[in-house]
mmCIF file with all atom_site columns, C-alpha atoms in Angstrom:
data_model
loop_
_atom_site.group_PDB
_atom_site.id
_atom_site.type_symbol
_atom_site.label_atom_id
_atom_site.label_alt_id
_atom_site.label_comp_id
_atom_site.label_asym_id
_atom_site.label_entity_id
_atom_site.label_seq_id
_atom_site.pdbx_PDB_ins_code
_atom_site.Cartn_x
_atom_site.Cartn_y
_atom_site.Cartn_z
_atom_site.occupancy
_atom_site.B_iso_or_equiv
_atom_site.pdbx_formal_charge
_atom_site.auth_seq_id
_atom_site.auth_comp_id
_atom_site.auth_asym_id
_atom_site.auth_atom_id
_atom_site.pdbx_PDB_model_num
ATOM 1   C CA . UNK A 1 1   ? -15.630 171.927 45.960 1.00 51.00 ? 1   UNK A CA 1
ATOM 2   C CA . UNK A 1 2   ? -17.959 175.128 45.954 1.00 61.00 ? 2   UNK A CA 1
ATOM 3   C CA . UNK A 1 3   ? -17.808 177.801 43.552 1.00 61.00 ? 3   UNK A CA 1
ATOM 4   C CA . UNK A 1 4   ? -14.552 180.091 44.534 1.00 58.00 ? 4   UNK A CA 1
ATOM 5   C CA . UNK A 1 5   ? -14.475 183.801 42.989 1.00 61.00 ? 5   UNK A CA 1
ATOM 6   C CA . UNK A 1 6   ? -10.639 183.826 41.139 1.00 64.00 ? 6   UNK A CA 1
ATOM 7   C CA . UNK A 1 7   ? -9.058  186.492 43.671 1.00 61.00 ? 7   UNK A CA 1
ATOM 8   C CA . UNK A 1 8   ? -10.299 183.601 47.048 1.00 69.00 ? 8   UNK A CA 1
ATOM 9   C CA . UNK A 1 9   ? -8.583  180.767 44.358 1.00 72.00 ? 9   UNK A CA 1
ATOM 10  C CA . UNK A 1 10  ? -5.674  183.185 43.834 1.00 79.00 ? 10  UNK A CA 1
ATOM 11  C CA . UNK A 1 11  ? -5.293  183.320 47.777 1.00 82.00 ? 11  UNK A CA 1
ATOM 12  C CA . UNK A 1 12  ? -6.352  179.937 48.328 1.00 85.00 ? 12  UNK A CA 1
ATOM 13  C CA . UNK A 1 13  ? -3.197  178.817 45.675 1.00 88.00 ? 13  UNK A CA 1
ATOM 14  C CA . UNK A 1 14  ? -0.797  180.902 47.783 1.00 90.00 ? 14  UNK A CA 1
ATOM 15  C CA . UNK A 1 15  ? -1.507  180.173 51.010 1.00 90.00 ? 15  UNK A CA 1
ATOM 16  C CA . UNK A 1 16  ? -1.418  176.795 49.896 1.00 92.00 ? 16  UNK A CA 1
ATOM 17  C CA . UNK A 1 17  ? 2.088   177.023 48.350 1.00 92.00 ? 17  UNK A CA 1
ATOM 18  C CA . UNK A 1 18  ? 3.222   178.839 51.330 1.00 91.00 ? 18  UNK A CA 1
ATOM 19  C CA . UNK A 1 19  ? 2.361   176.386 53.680 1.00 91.00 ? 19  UNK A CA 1
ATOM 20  C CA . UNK A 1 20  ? 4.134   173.528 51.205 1.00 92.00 ? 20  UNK A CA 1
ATOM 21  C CA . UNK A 1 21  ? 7.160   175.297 51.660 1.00 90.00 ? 21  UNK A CA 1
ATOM 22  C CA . UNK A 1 22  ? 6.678   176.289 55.488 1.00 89.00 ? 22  UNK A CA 1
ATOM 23  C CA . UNK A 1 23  ? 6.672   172.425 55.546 1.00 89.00 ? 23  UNK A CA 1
ATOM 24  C CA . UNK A 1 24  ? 9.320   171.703 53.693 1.00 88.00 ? 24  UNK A CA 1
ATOM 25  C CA . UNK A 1 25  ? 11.731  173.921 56.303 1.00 86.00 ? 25  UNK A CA 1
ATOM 26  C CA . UNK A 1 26  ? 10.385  172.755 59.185 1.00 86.00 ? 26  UNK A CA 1
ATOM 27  C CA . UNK A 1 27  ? 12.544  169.700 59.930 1.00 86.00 ? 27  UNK A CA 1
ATOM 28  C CA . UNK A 1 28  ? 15.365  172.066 59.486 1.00 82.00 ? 28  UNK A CA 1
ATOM 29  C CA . UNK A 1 29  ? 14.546  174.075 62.732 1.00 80.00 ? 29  UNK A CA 1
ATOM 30  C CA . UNK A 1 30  ? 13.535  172.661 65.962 1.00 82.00 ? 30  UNK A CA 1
ATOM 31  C CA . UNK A 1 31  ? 10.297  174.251 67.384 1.00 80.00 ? 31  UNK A CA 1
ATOM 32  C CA . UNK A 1 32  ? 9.263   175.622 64.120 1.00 80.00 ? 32  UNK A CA 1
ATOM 33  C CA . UNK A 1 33  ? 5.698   173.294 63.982 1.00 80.00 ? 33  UNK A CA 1
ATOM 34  C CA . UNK A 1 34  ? 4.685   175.252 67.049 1.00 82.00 ? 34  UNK A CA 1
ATOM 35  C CA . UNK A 1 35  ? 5.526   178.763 65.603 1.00 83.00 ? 35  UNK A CA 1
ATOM 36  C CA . UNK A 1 36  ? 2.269   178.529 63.736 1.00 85.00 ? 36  UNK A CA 1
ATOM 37  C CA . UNK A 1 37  ? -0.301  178.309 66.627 1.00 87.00 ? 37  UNK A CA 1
ATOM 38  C CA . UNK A 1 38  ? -2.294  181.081 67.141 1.00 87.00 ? 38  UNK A CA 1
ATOM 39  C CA . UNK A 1 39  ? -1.431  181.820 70.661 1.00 90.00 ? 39  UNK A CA 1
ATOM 40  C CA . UNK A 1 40  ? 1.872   182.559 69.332 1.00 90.00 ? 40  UNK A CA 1
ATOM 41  C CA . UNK A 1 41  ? 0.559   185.260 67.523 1.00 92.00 ? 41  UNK A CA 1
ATOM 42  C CA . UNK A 1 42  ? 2.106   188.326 69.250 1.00 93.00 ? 42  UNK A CA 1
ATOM 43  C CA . UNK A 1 43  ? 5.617   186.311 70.222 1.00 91.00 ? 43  UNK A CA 1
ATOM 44  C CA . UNK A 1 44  ? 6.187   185.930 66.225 1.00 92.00 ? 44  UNK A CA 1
ATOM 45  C CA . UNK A 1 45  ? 5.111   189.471 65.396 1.00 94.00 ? 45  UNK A CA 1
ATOM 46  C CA . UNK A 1 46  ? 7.541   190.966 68.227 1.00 95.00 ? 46  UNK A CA 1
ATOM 47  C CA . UNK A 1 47  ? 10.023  188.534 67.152 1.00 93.00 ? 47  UNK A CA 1
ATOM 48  C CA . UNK A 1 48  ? 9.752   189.123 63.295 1.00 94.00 ? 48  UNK A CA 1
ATOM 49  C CA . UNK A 1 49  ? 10.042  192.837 63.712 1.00 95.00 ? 49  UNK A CA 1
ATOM 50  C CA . UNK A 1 50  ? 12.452  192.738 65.844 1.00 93.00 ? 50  UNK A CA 1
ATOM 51  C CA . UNK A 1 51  ? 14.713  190.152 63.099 1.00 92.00 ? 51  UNK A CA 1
ATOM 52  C CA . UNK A 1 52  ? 13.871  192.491 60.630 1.00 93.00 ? 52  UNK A CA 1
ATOM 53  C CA . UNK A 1 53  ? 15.081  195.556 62.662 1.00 92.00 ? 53  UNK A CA 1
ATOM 54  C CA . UNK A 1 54  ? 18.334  193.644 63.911 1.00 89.00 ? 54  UNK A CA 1
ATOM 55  C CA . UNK A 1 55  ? 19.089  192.658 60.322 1.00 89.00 ? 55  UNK A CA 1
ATOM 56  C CA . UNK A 1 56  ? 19.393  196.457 59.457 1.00 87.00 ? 56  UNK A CA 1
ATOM 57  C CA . UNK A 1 57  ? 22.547  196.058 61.722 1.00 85.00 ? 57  UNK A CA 1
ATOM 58  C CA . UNK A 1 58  ? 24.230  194.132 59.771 1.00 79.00 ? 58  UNK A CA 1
ATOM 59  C CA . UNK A 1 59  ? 27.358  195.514 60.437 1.00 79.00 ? 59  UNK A CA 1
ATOM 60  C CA . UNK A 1 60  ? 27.345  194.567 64.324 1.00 76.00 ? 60  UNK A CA 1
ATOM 61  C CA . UNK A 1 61  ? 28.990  191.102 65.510 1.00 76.00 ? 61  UNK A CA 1
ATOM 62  C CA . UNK A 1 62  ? 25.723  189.701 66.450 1.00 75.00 ? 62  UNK A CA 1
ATOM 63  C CA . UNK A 1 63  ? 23.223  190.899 63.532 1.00 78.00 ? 63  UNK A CA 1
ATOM 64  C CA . UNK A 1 64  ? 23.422  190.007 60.225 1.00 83.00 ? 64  UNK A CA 1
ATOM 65  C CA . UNK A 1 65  ? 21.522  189.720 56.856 1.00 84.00 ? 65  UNK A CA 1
ATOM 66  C CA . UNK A 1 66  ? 19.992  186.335 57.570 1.00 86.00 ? 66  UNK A CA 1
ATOM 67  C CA . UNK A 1 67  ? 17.661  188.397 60.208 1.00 89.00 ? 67  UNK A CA 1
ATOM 68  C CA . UNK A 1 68  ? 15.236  190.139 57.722 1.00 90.00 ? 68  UNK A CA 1
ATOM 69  C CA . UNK A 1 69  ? 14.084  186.902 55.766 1.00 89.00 ? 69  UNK A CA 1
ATOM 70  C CA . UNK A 1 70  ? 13.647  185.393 59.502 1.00 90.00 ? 70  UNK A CA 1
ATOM 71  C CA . UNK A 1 71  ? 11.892  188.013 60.338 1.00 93.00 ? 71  UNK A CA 1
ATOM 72  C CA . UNK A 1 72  ? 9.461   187.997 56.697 1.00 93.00 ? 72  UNK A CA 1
ATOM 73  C CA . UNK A 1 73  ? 8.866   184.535 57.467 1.00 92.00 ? 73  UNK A CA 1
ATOM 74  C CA . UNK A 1 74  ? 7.356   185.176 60.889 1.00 92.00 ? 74  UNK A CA 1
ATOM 75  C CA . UNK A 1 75  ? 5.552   187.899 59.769 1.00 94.00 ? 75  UNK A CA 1
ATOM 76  C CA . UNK A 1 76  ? 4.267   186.290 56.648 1.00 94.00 ? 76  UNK A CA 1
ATOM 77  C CA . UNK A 1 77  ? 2.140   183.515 58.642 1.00 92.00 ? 77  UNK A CA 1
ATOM 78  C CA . UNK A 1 78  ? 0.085   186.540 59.997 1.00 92.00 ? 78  UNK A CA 1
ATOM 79  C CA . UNK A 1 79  ? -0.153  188.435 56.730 1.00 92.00 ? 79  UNK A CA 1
ATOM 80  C CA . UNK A 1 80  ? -1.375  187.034 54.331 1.00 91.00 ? 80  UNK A CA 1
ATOM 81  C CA . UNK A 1 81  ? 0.002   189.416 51.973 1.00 93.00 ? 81  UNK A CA 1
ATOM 82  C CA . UNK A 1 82  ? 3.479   188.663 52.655 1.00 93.00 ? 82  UNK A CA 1
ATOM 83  C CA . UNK A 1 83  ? 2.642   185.167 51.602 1.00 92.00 ? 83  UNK A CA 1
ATOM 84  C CA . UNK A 1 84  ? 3.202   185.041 47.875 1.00 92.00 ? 84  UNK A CA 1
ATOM 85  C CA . UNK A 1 85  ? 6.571   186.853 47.845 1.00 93.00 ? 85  UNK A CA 1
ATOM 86  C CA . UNK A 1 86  ? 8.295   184.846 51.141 1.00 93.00 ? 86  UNK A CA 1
ATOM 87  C CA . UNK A 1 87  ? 7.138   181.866 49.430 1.00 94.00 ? 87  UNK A CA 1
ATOM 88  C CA . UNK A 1 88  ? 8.879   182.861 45.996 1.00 93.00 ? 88  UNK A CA 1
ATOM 89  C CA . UNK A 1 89  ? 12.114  183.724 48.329 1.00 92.00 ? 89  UNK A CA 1
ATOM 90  C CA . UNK A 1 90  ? 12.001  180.445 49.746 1.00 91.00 ? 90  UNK A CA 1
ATOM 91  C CA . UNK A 1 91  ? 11.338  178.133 46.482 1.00 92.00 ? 91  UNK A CA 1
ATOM 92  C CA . UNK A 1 92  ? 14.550  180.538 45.457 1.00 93.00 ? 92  UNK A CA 1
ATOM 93  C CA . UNK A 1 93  ? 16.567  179.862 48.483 1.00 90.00 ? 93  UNK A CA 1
ATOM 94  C CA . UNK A 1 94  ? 15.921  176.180 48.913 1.00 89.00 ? 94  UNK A CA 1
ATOM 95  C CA . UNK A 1 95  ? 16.865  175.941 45.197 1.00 92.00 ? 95  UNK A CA 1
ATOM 96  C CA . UNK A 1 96  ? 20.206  177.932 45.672 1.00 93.00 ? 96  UNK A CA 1
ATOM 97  C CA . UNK A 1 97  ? 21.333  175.766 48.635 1.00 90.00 ? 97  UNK A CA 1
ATOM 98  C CA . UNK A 1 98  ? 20.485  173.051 46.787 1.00 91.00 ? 98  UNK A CA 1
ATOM 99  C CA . UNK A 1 99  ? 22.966  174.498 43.728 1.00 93.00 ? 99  UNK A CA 1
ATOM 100 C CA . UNK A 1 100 ? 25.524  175.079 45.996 1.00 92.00 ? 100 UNK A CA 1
ATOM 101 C CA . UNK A 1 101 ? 25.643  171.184 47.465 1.00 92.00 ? 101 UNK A CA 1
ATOM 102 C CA . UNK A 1 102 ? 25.725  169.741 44.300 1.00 89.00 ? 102 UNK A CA 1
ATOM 103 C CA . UNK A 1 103 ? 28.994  171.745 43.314 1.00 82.00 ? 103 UNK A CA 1
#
């Protein structure tokens, strides 16, 4: 392996972790292995923000909170800066669901 400055390793380990976890999900949604092509670039932006933007409505039948983390998760294949934290919120998530079965 050639000589990586720490900050590419650093991004290299998080990108990395994020796309263990991306894995990890994607049997639970139908369609998600093709969410990551790049021709889907501009579908997943529109779609993220408007998740995100829907989740702020909360309070309408059709919205809810489960909208914004939708809507980081699209937007965090794109950025790569959005990477580290969605992939700390789903290591979290997946290991509260997994709490809650065993109880």
């Amino acid at each position: 392996m050639a000589y990586l400055h720490p900050m590419q390793r650093k991004d290299h380990h998080i990108k990395a972790r994020f796309d263990r976890q991306y894995r990890k999900i994607q049997p639970l949604v139908p369609g998600m292995a093709s969410l990551r092509k790049p021709r889907w670039m501009v579908a997943r932006i529109t779609l993220a923000i408007i998740f995100i933007l829907g989740g702020f409505l909360a309070i309408l039948p059709i919205f809810g909170l489960w909208m914004i983390p939708v809507g980081l998760l699209l937007l965090a294949i794109d950025l790569p800066v959005l990477q580290g934290p969605v992939s700390r919120l789903m290591i979290r998530g997946r290991r509260w669901i997994a709490l809650r079965r065993r109880r």
